Amino acid sequence: MKSTVFSSLYQQGKVPHIVIIGGGFGGLTLLKKLANTNCKVTLIDKNNFHTFQPLLYQVATASLSADSIGYPFRRTVGAIKNLSFIMAEVRSINQEENCVVTSEGDLTYDFLVIATGSKTNFFGNNQLAKLAMQLKTISQALDIRTVFLQEFEKAVRLSEKHDSESVKKVLNFVIVGAGPTGVEVAGALAEIKKKILIKEYKEIDASLMQITLIDAGSCVLNVMSEKSSQRAEKYLQEMGVNILLNTLVTSYDGEKIVLKNGKELLTNTVIWSAGVMGNPILGLQPDVYLPNGRIKVNVFNVVEGTKNIAALGDIAQMQNNAYPHGHPMVAQPAIQQATNLARNILMGEKDKSPKKFTYKDKGSLATIGRNKAVADLGNISLGGWLAWYVWMLVHVMFLIGFRNKIAVLFNWAVKYFSYKNTIRLIVRPFVRGN
Ligand SMILES: Cc1cc2nc3c(=O)[nH]c(=O)nc-3n(C[C@H](O)[C@H](O)[C@H](O)COP(=O)(O)OP(=O)(O)OC[C@H]3O[C@@H](n4cnc5c(N)ncnc54)[C@H](O)[C@@H]3O)c2cc1C
């Protein structure tokens, strides 16, 4: 008789069928670790590619093309016999039948892993959810790119009519949320103002372009050290970004953003990066879903109250003394949890005890602009060009696929020497509300 949750998967020499929902950092790591082993693994994702989310903002701001940060799952699965991929959206879990209900039919599992990541949190404000831009997927990044390029073209026409009030409105880009994504988008837009608007949109008075970064907290990058936060704020100010701290947004009607302090800003473009929440799949016991959308798991990433369902990465909340609200919703916990879970599944065949998950914090990074980044590595805080090089190195290292690494390096080199974000194509017009 096998004795652990994981060893019971291999009862009587059975080859267990492991189903992974979501091929993000967590799901893809698990898939790779289980390649060429004694289990059958099926990855289900609603897209046919993995998205490298940390560089989404560079797609949104025309530094990188979409295909350099995506990687097709079938290239990973390839000819490996025990791996397969299904492109489908998972709609629910039927725990009694051990099956998942997907847009392409039902699929049974012996062990299920939920790795569906997170989604943007608008804190219940439906109007904002409808009208603000988000940055979680490649298609949303392309929408942001299109929007700012469309607004530039609009500004050219308005400038020719000498309508500077309207020019100001279309060129006012408001970013809500001064975490790494908000800071990176604000910095990139500030560089576009300086290097592209001034030089290539000669009809426009570039001084009318405003980039406003709003946060409810008292500092930017509040997930990083005080030193990095102060450095980032200084860089942003030097680049001309207006920073509004301790400021809550109450509404946005598509043209005017209203702040809790009574102030109003006229803008056609609000990019919302003020929060994320778990992106759960329904069908589990109600008490495992937390108000933040995450799913409660134990120290082995097994969903509480279940025997053959695990969750990992952004969707999983494993609480302990060091992380009473769960691990940070960044790539490393997802990768490390997937590595530990793969080990435990494989050790199950030998009936060995599973290993508890412990998180190794490898540090945090954020880039603000050319030669301007911040890095917290243990007790060391780096800034300026050194942090910028570390940021680039780490991102290229973790990017999936050799072609993508080369494409990203090439684009960065072109941008570095030409001072231009060159991928400025409006390939499909963006119409708000569609
Ligand atoms: C703009 C941005 C910048 C970021 N920058 C950084 C950074 O610099 N450093 C860092 O460490 N982290 C960063 N993060 C966070 C990091 O990307 C996430 O923490 C990480 O991706 C979480 O991995 P995951 O495997 O849990 O989920 P994800 O990587 O989000 O993957 C989830 C997968 O599940 C799929 N999926 C979801 N629902 C379904 C469904 N119902 N059916 C089928 N498939 C589904 C999705 O298509 C996706 O492929 C950033 C995130 C964003 C959005």
mmCIF file with all atom_site columns, C-alpha atoms in Angstrom, residues 25 50 52 54 331-332 335 362 392-401 405:
data_model
loop_
_atom_site.group_PDB
_atom_site.id
_atom_site.type_symbol
_atom_site.label_atom_id
_atom_site.label_alt_id
_atom_site.label_comp_id
_atom_site.label_asym_id
_atom_site.label_entity_id
_atom_site.label_seq_id
_atom_site.pdbx_PDB_ins_code
_atom_site.Cartn_x
_atom_site.Cartn_y
_atom_site.Cartn_z
_atom_site.occupancy
_atom_site.B_iso_or_equiv
_atom_site.pdbx_formal_charge
_atom_site.auth_seq_id
_atom_site.auth_comp_id
_atom_site.auth_asym_id
_atom_site.auth_atom_id
_atom_site.pdbx_PDB_model_num
ATOM 1  C CA . PHE A 1 25  ? 5.871  30.240 -15.527 1.00 0.00 ? 25  PHE A CA 1
ATOM 2  C CA . HIS A 1 50  ? 3.496  30.926 -23.316 1.00 0.00 ? 50  HIS A CA 1
ATOM 3  C CA . PHE A 1 52  ? 6.722  36.182 -20.923 1.00 0.00 ? 52  PHE A CA 1
ATOM 4  C CA . PRO A 1 54  ? 7.743  40.752 -17.529 1.00 0.00 ? 54  PRO A CA 1
ATOM 5  C CA . ALA A 1 331 ? 7.583  34.510 -11.444 1.00 0.00 ? 331 ALA A CA 1
ATOM 6  C CA . GLN A 1 332 ? 9.983  32.919 -8.915  1.00 0.00 ? 332 GLN A CA 1
ATOM 7  C CA . ILE A 1 335 ? 8.847  28.387 -10.911 1.00 0.00 ? 335 ILE A CA 1
ATOM 8  C CA . LYS A 1 362 ? 16.160 35.864 -5.368  1.00 0.00 ? 362 LYS A CA 1
ATOM 9  C CA . MET A 1 392 ? 18.582 43.005 -19.016 1.00 0.00 ? 392 MET A CA 1
ATOM 10 C CA . LEU A 1 393 ? 20.716 39.940 -18.254 1.00 0.00 ? 393 LEU A CA 1
ATOM 11 C CA . VAL A 1 394 ? 18.092 38.371 -15.968 1.00 0.00 ? 394 VAL A CA 1
ATOM 12 C CA . HIS A 1 395 ? 15.262 38.973 -18.441 1.00 0.00 ? 395 HIS A CA 1
ATOM 13 C CA . VAL A 1 396 ? 17.138 37.520 -21.395 1.00 0.00 ? 396 VAL A CA 1
ATOM 14 C CA . MET A 1 397 ? 18.226 34.522 -19.278 1.00 0.00 ? 397 MET A CA 1
ATOM 15 C CA . PHE A 1 398 ? 14.657 33.664 -18.273 1.00 0.00 ? 398 PHE A CA 1
ATOM 16 C CA . LEU A 1 399 ? 13.088 34.332 -21.669 1.00 0.00 ? 399 LEU A CA 1
ATOM 17 C CA . ILE A 1 400 ? 11.921 31.062 -23.244 1.00 0.00 ? 400 ILE A CA 1
ATOM 18 C CA . GLY A 1 401 ? 13.485 30.048 -26.562 1.00 0.00 ? 401 GLY A CA 1
ATOM 19 C CA . LYS A 1 405 ? 16.570 35.708 -26.763 1.00 0.00 ? 405 LYS A CA 1
#
